[in-house]
XYZ file of N, CA and C in Angstrom:
564
model
N -144.237 -140.696 58.174
C -143.225 -141.965 58.308
C -144.544 -143.344 58.304
N -143.850 -144.304 57.487
C -144.827 -145.454 57.291
C -145.124 -146.227 58.819
N -146.305 -146.798 58.611
C -146.581 -147.501 59.833
C -145.711 -148.661 60.216
N -145.210 -149.139 58.955
C -144.524 -150.692 59.324
C -142.960 -150.118 59.905
N -142.712 -148.707 59.325
C -141.153 -148.795 59.956
C -141.519 -148.360 61.145
N -142.473 -147.572 61.917
C -142.971 -147.477 63.198
C -142.714 -148.463 63.906
N -143.737 -149.505 63.606
C -143.770 -150.531 64.037
C -142.517 -151.638 64.187
N -141.792 -151.422 63.204
C -140.351 -152.291 63.423
C -139.478 -151.436 64.502
N -139.349 -150.272 64.465
C -138.484 -149.328 65.317
C -138.933 -149.619 66.632
N -140.214 -149.851 66.999
C -140.821 -149.890 68.340
C -140.239 -151.668 68.700
N -140.190 -152.456 67.830
C -139.602 -153.560 68.130
C -138.244 -153.648 68.394
N -137.533 -152.848 67.719
C -136.004 -152.759 68.010
C -136.001 -152.162 69.321
N -136.495 -150.934 69.860
C -136.567 -150.776 71.277
C -136.807 -151.592 72.393
N -137.750 -152.346 71.971
C -138.289 -153.543 72.827
C -137.203 -154.547 72.773
N -136.850 -155.164 71.833
C -136.088 -156.408 71.895
C -134.696 -156.188 71.766
N -134.073 -155.133 71.142
C -132.486 -154.886 71.067
C -132.264 -154.187 72.084
N -132.642 -153.341 72.564
C -132.109 -152.537 73.903
C -132.647 -153.299 75.288
N -131.658 -152.918 76.209
C -131.915 -153.631 77.458
C -132.440 -152.305 78.354
N -131.710 -151.357 78.407
C -131.812 -150.456 79.415
C -132.388 -149.368 78.897
N -133.265 -148.822 79.800
C -134.056 -147.677 79.608
C -133.143 -146.465 79.350
N -132.125 -146.243 79.890
C -131.126 -144.877 79.631
C -130.579 -145.063 78.081
N -130.512 -146.237 77.683
C -129.932 -146.283 76.465
C -130.986 -145.754 75.385
N -132.420 -146.164 75.673
C -133.380 -145.631 75.007
C -133.493 -143.951 74.922
N -133.394 -143.441 76.056
C -133.309 -142.192 76.387
C -132.298 -141.588 75.612
N -131.085 -141.991 75.736
C -130.026 -141.511 74.891
C -130.225 -141.455 73.532
N -130.656 -142.295 72.931
C -131.059 -142.428 71.506
C -131.914 -141.525 71.057
N -133.008 -141.503 71.987
C -134.216 -140.388 71.471
C -133.742 -139.124 71.707
N -132.815 -138.669 72.585
C -132.308 -137.101 73.135
C -131.278 -136.983 71.749
N -130.602 -137.945 71.171
C -129.624 -137.696 70.094
C -130.165 -137.346 68.968
N -131.241 -137.777 68.509
C -132.099 -137.646 67.540
C -133.001 -136.415 67.563
N -132.931 -135.711 68.794
C -133.690 -134.618 69.076
C -134.943 -134.464 69.742
N -135.368 -135.551 70.362
C -136.571 -135.697 71.137
C -136.148 -134.789 72.472
N -137.012 -133.717 72.745
C -136.784 -132.932 73.735
C -137.001 -133.500 75.152
N -136.024 -133.308 76.083
C -136.217 -134.025 77.574
C -137.720 -133.780 78.129
N -138.457 -132.569 77.758
C -139.584 -132.488 78.553
C -140.598 -133.825 77.806
N -140.533 -133.948 76.298
C -141.448 -134.876 75.922
C -140.871 -136.460 76.496
N -139.668 -136.645 76.330
C -139.471 -137.602 76.761
C -139.672 -138.106 78.337
N -139.454 -137.116 79.114
C -139.777 -137.402 80.525
C -141.345 -137.458 80.875
N -142.076 -137.107 79.974
C -143.766 -137.302 80.214
C -143.961 -138.858 80.094
N -143.367 -139.500 79.263
C -143.644 -140.774 79.206
C -142.479 -142.040 80.132
N -141.729 -141.441 80.736
C -140.338 -142.137 81.499
C -140.900 -142.319 82.696
N -141.949 -143.072 82.760
C -142.592 -143.625 83.997
C -142.052 -144.892 84.567
N -141.941 -145.263 85.769
C -141.230 -146.759 85.993
C -142.298 -148.196 85.678
N -143.450 -147.747 85.326
C -144.314 -148.938 84.910
C -144.751 -149.002 83.436
N -143.991 -148.035 82.949
C -144.223 -147.860 81.245
C -143.026 -148.628 80.996
N -143.217 -149.473 79.746
C -142.125 -150.379 78.868
C -141.439 -149.248 78.001
N -140.320 -149.917 77.723
C -139.743 -149.115 76.452
C -140.418 -149.011 75.240
N -141.260 -150.247 74.808
C -141.981 -150.272 73.832
C -143.223 -149.120 73.781
N -143.728 -149.058 74.833
C -144.939 -147.816 75.318
C -144.518 -146.513 75.204
N -143.297 -146.367 75.701
C -142.588 -145.298 75.683
C -142.245 -144.774 74.232
N -141.657 -145.690 73.390
C -141.452 -145.282 72.131
C -142.642 -145.029 71.292
N -143.716 -145.759 71.440
C -144.818 -145.515 70.600
C -145.494 -144.619 71.009
N -145.539 -143.895 72.106
C -146.047 -142.682 72.446
C -145.217 -141.858 72.001
N -144.236 -141.713 72.243
C -143.284 -140.552 71.488
C -143.264 -140.349 70.073
N -143.288 -141.737 69.270
C -143.705 -141.645 67.883
C -144.913 -141.169 67.282
N -145.948 -141.299 68.101
C -147.368 -140.770 67.999
C -147.097 -139.072 68.069
N -146.626 -138.922 69.285
C -146.646 -137.470 69.245
C -145.789 -136.575 68.194
N -144.660 -137.245 67.780
C -143.811 -136.805 66.935
C -144.658 -136.702 65.514
N -145.453 -137.781 65.239
C -146.185 -137.465 64.040
C -147.190 -136.405 64.032
N -147.921 -136.041 65.246
C -148.608 -134.876 65.464
C -148.034 -133.473 65.075
N -146.698 -133.620 65.305
C -145.937 -132.327 65.055
C -145.948 -131.758 63.694
N -145.955 -132.732 62.817
C -146.124 -132.481 61.488
C -144.432 -132.599 60.998
N -144.056 -131.846 59.992
C -142.413 -131.923 59.365
C -141.474 -132.177 60.387
N -141.447 -130.991 61.382
C -140.616 -131.052 62.321
C -140.235 -132.541 63.132
N -141.742 -132.895 63.535
C -141.731 -134.495 64.112
C -141.121 -135.352 63.186
N -141.489 -135.252 62.019
C -140.993 -136.215 61.087
C -139.481 -136.190 60.881
N -138.929 -135.191 60.808
C -137.488 -135.058 60.835
C -136.839 -135.927 62.042
N -137.525 -135.567 63.168
C -137.044 -136.157 64.408
C -137.109 -137.865 64.318
N -138.417 -138.207 63.773
C -138.427 -139.552 63.465
C -137.601 -140.164 62.615
N -137.185 -139.785 61.577
C -136.467 -140.185 60.817
C -134.780 -140.188 61.192
N -134.833 -139.362 62.417
C -133.334 -139.469 62.822
C -133.233 -140.492 63.741
N -134.404 -140.792 64.574
C -134.394 -142.018 65.371
C -134.031 -143.170 64.672
N -134.954 -143.486 63.470
C -134.959 -144.637 62.585
C -133.299 -144.900 62.130
N -132.869 -143.475 61.805
C -131.131 -143.672 61.414
C -130.450 -144.498 62.581
N -130.704 -143.662 63.826
C -130.012 -144.148 64.972
C -130.018 -145.519 65.068
N -131.342 -146.166 65.231
C -131.539 -147.494 65.639
C -130.973 -148.175 64.283
N -130.897 -147.810 63.203
C -130.493 -148.698 62.255
C -128.880 -148.751 62.227
N -128.267 -147.672 62.777
C -127.100 -147.782 62.944
C -126.550 -148.837 63.960
N -127.311 -149.399 64.857
C -126.672 -150.794 65.481
C -126.683 -151.571 64.607
N -125.278 -152.335 65.075
C -124.804 -153.496 64.317
C -125.473 -154.737 64.822
N -125.812 -154.649 66.150
C -126.256 -155.703 66.670
C -126.923 -155.356 68.296
N -127.784 -156.404 68.964
C -128.578 -155.921 69.860
C -127.323 -155.544 71.036
N -127.981 -154.751 72.041
C -126.603 -154.641 73.144
C -126.631 -156.082 73.772
N -125.550 -156.047 74.335
C -125.222 -157.288 75.010
C -126.067 -157.618 76.108
N -126.664 -156.719 76.927
C -127.162 -157.033 77.838
C -129.177 -157.189 77.576
N -129.097 -157.300 76.197
C -130.544 -157.622 75.688
C -130.901 -158.934 76.043
N -132.180 -159.477 76.716
C -132.249 -160.744 77.266
C -132.403 -161.696 76.155
N -133.031 -161.396 75.003
C -133.245 -162.207 73.923
C -132.540 -161.674 72.435
N -131.049 -162.158 72.658
C -130.221 -161.797 71.619
C -130.834 -161.840 70.186
N -131.431 -163.125 69.803
C -131.772 -163.731 68.584
C -132.997 -162.570 68.101
N -133.920 -162.576 68.926
C -135.382 -161.492 68.822
C -134.453 -160.105 68.525
N -133.683 -159.608 69.448
C -133.084 -158.456 69.031
C -132.395 -158.045 67.759
N -131.581 -159.268 67.146
C -131.097 -159.299 65.851
C -131.973 -159.377 64.924
N -133.181 -159.919 64.960
C -134.311 -160.102 63.937
C -134.999 -158.887 63.972
N -135.110 -158.049 64.805
C -135.916 -156.894 64.980
C -134.989 -155.838 64.393
N -133.914 -155.898 64.471
C -132.922 -154.767 63.932
C -132.833 -155.148 62.321
N -132.757 -156.299 62.094
C -132.622 -156.699 60.475
C -134.025 -156.376 59.740
N -135.197 -156.760 60.473
C -136.351 -156.142 59.848
C -136.684 -154.682 59.538
N -136.057 -154.070 60.949
C -136.124 -152.545 60.961
C -135.439 -151.972 59.412
N -134.014 -152.784 59.457
C -133.169 -152.068 58.205
C -133.854 -152.445 56.799
N -134.341 -153.739 56.949
C -135.301 -153.990 55.534
C -136.259 -153.000 55.120
N -137.133 -152.864 56.205
C -138.608 -152.223 56.078
C -138.140 -150.835 55.752
N -137.030 -150.091 56.338
C -136.665 -148.695 56.191
C -136.088 -148.528 54.761
N -135.517 -149.533 54.125
C -135.106 -149.158 53.036
C -136.096 -149.383 51.938
N -136.962 -150.471 52.256
C -137.864 -150.703 51.428
C -139.040 -149.538 51.032
N -139.323 -148.755 52.171
C -140.036 -147.555 52.191
C -139.293 -146.499 51.960
N -138.086 -146.442 51.645
C -137.124 -145.433 51.302
C -137.146 -144.369 52.687
N -137.014 -144.569 53.563
C -137.030 -144.011 54.731
C -135.335 -143.982 54.827
N -134.707 -145.192 55.007
C -133.250 -145.185 54.958
C -132.850 -145.378 53.671
N -131.705 -144.678 53.133
C -131.489 -145.185 51.957
C -129.887 -145.801 51.826
N -129.782 -146.999 51.136
C -128.496 -147.591 51.218
C -127.712 -146.812 50.627
N -126.510 -146.572 51.223
C -125.410 -145.709 50.868
C -124.714 -145.899 49.541
N -124.505 -147.418 49.636
C -124.184 -147.783 48.162
C -124.893 -147.728 47.120
N -126.127 -147.735 47.070
C -127.344 -147.367 45.937
C -127.212 -146.073 46.081
N -127.226 -145.178 46.652
C -127.421 -143.806 46.855
C -126.074 -143.252 45.822
N -125.049 -143.645 46.166
C -123.688 -143.220 45.744
C -123.533 -143.644 44.126
N -124.349 -145.069 43.789
C -124.283 -145.553 42.217
C -125.143 -144.662 41.727
N -126.305 -144.068 42.408
C -127.469 -143.555 41.620
C -126.844 -142.020 41.240
N -125.940 -141.523 42.097
C -125.506 -140.277 42.157
C -124.348 -140.242 40.959
N -123.607 -141.252 40.835
C -122.707 -141.546 39.974
C -123.427 -141.843 38.410
N -124.552 -142.306 38.568
C -125.314 -142.627 37.130
C -125.823 -141.044 36.618
N -126.257 -140.400 37.543
C -126.814 -139.189 37.372
C -125.732 -138.074 36.792
N -124.456 -137.986 37.176
C -123.323 -137.517 37.078
C -122.842 -137.750 35.829
N -122.962 -138.792 35.480
C -122.295 -139.586 34.113
C -123.263 -138.999 32.983
N -124.637 -139.168 33.111
C -125.653 -138.775 32.413
C -125.367 -137.196 31.973
N -125.358 -136.215 33.095
C -125.258 -134.938 32.703
C -123.947 -134.576 31.991
N -122.997 -135.608 32.429
C -121.534 -135.225 31.640
C -121.793 -135.553 30.021
N -122.278 -136.785 29.974
C -122.545 -136.952 28.215
C -123.624 -136.094 27.444
N -124.479 -135.706 28.323
C -125.310 -134.410 27.711
C -124.823 -133.260 27.450
N -123.547 -132.895 28.381
C -122.755 -131.839 28.361
C -121.785 -131.885 26.922
N -121.259 -132.997 26.858
C -120.692 -133.408 25.705
C -121.241 -133.110 24.420
N -122.415 -134.068 24.594
C -123.163 -133.754 23.166
C -123.661 -132.328 22.772
N -123.658 -131.517 23.747
C -124.404 -130.125 23.525
C -123.134 -129.558 22.919
N -121.910 -129.619 23.830
C -120.694 -129.096 22.974
C -120.364 -129.476 21.656
N -120.699 -130.742 21.127
C -120.373 -131.063 19.807
C -121.137 -130.470 19.113
N -122.460 -130.362 19.336
C -123.443 -129.743 18.548
C -123.148 -128.238 18.096
N -122.679 -127.445 19.394
C -122.096 -126.091 19.078
C -120.952 -126.148 18.569
N -119.974 -127.068 18.566
C -118.813 -126.987 17.773
C -119.149 -127.159 16.298
N -119.864 -128.096 16.098
C -120.462 -128.373 14.596
C -121.089 -126.909 14.085
N -122.135 -126.467 14.908
C -122.689 -125.097 14.324
C -121.464 -124.165 13.973
N -120.465 -124.036 14.915
C -119.394 -122.814 14.918
C -118.751 -123.040 13.433
N -118.334 -124.569 13.388
C -117.551 -124.781 12.078
C -118.084 -124.277 10.815
N -119.434 -124.742 10.779
C -120.332 -124.034 9.609
C -120.256 -122.621 9.482
N -120.356 -121.983 10.471
C -120.504 -120.343 10.459
C -119.171 -119.924 10.060
N -118.042 -120.578 10.717
C -116.823 -120.203 10.373
C -116.362 -120.176 8.902
N -116.927 -121.272 8.144
C -116.703 -121.784 6.787
C -117.459 -120.668 5.992
N -118.428 -120.347 6.528
C -119.278 -119.053 5.871
C -118.738 -117.728 5.877
N -117.895 -117.588 7.164
C -117.538 -116.423 7.027
C -116.135 -116.187 6.323
N -115.406 -117.283 6.207
C -114.234 -117.428 5.376
C -114.416 -117.014 3.959
N -115.538 -117.838 3.456
C -116.115 -117.480 2.302
C -116.599 -116.179 1.775
N -116.761 -115.514 2.641
C -117.531 -114.132 2.673
C -116.696 -113.407 1.553
N -117.210 -112.396 0.607
C -116.629 -111.463 -0.005
C -115.801 -110.850 0.727
N -114.564 -110.244 0.224
C -113.610 -109.400 0.697
C -114.273 -108.036 0.723
N -115.452 -107.799 0.151
C -115.935 -106.387 -0.061
C -116.979 -106.027 1.284
N -117.036 -107.155 1.663
C -117.559 -106.871 3.148
C -116.586 -106.403 4.066
N -117.030 -105.506 5.026
C -116.217 -104.686 6.101
C -115.283 -105.512 6.779
N -114.070 -105.559 6.872
C -113.117 -106.475 7.651
C -113.539 -106.411 8.991
N -114.048 -104.928 9.634
C -114.195 -105.022 10.856
C -115.652 -105.755 11.219
N -116.473 -105.684 10.226
C -117.742 -106.546 10.605
C -117.686 -108.015 10.822
N -116.500 -108.727 9.858
C -116.014 -109.730 10.020
C -115.492 -110.113 11.143
N -114.716 -109.241 11.413
C -113.863 -109.231 12.817
C -115.091 -109.686 14.060
N -115.843 -108.832 14.055
C -116.825 -108.826 14.889
C -117.864 -110.099 15.124
N -118.058 -110.492 14.033
C -118.600 -111.825 13.742
C -117.593 -112.894 14.267
N -116.427 -112.821 14.120
C -115.430 -113.814 14.466
C -115.516 -113.891 16.179
N -115.584 -112.478 16.513
C -115.425 -112.550 17.880
C -116.701 -113.108 18.529
N -117.923 -112.931 18.019
C -119.003 -113.678 18.567
C -118.802 -114.946 18.454
N -118.013 -115.596 17.381
C -117.924 -117.099 17.571
C -117.145 -117.588 18.457
N -115.740 -116.742 18.584
C -115.079 -117.074 19.826
C -115.857 -116.926 21.254
N -116.503 -116.218 21.457
C -117.430 -116.084 22.720
C -118.287 -117.272 22.723
N -118.736 -117.831 21.802
C -119.783 -119.045 21.831
C -118.813 -120.350 22.059
N -117.567 -120.245 21.332
C -116.745 -121.356 21.498
C -116.296 -121.510 23.037
N -115.896 -120.309 23.768
C -115.462 -120.424 25.113
C -116.542 -120.741 25.904
N -117.917 -120.345 25.748
C -118.834 -120.733 26.563
C -119.131 -122.202 26.498
N -119.047 -122.848 25.131
C -118.881 -124.262 25.188
C -118.134 -124.992 25.910
N -117.080 -124.495 26.226
C -115.920 -125.178 26.871
C -115.895 -124.847 28.431
N -116.961 -124.045 28.876
C -117.165 -123.083 30.136
C -116.043 -122.258 30.622
N -115.616 -121.702 29.410
C -114.048 -120.744 29.973
C -114.855 -119.147 30.018
N -114.278 -118.495 30.916
C -114.594 -116.805 30.858
C -113.996 -116.357 29.632
N -115.048 -115.672 29.162
C -114.756 -114.661 27.943
C -115.005 -113.448 28.059
N -113.855 -112.372 27.932
C -114.162 -111.229 27.977
C -114.475 -110.462 26.663
N -115.339 -109.653 26.268
C -115.547 -109.307 24.991
C -114.897 -108.025 24.649
N -114.893 -107.436 23.428
C -113.851 -106.420 23.159
C -114.486 -105.200 23.921
N -113.718 -104.204 24.180
C -114.018 -102.942 25.007
C -113.123 -101.995 24.505
N -113.394 -100.764 24.944
C -112.524 -99.713 24.558
C -112.319 -98.877 26.114
N -111.031 -98.411 25.938
C -110.657 -97.727 27.441
C -111.082 -96.113 27.232
N -111.215 -95.731 28.146
C -111.849 -94.293 28.096
C -111.097 -93.193 27.292
N -109.718 -93.288 27.286
C -108.990 -92.463 26.474
C -108.726 -92.947 24.941
N -109.193 -93.623 24.478
C -109.120 -94.010 23.282
C -110.019 -93.290 22.272
């Protein structure tokens, strides 16, 4: 987790929250264990120091700790405004805005609109590629069919039938349809 994001999150804990119980609730909801939180929840320790110490311990835990850090950031970014009891509403609002901005810049928090737009672009690109591949396959099949039609009648009708069946199989695959090839029943 980038230090700029951690620093901004600590500022939110300090300025946008008023009660220590609210800080505890956010951290527990994100996955911080009660044992870890209670280690730093002492009367003389401020919310900023509690959050800094917990972020440090989570960093030392590796991937599992990073996941919890990300959830804490998401929880804090979910706040629309500072708590009503926060002493400095302006500082709390600025801290929230800074956290959201830094988290998006560092790609810790993805803007849902941007993520949706990126997903739509990727889906459209896949769809266009699929259409191009299908058109190329159909062009190849058209040429093969014309060759098949122009073949001599001297070639076995059965052989030409099998070749036509192979073309049907490719055509079905081009349109993502199930195709069941020819088969024989045991008593035939």
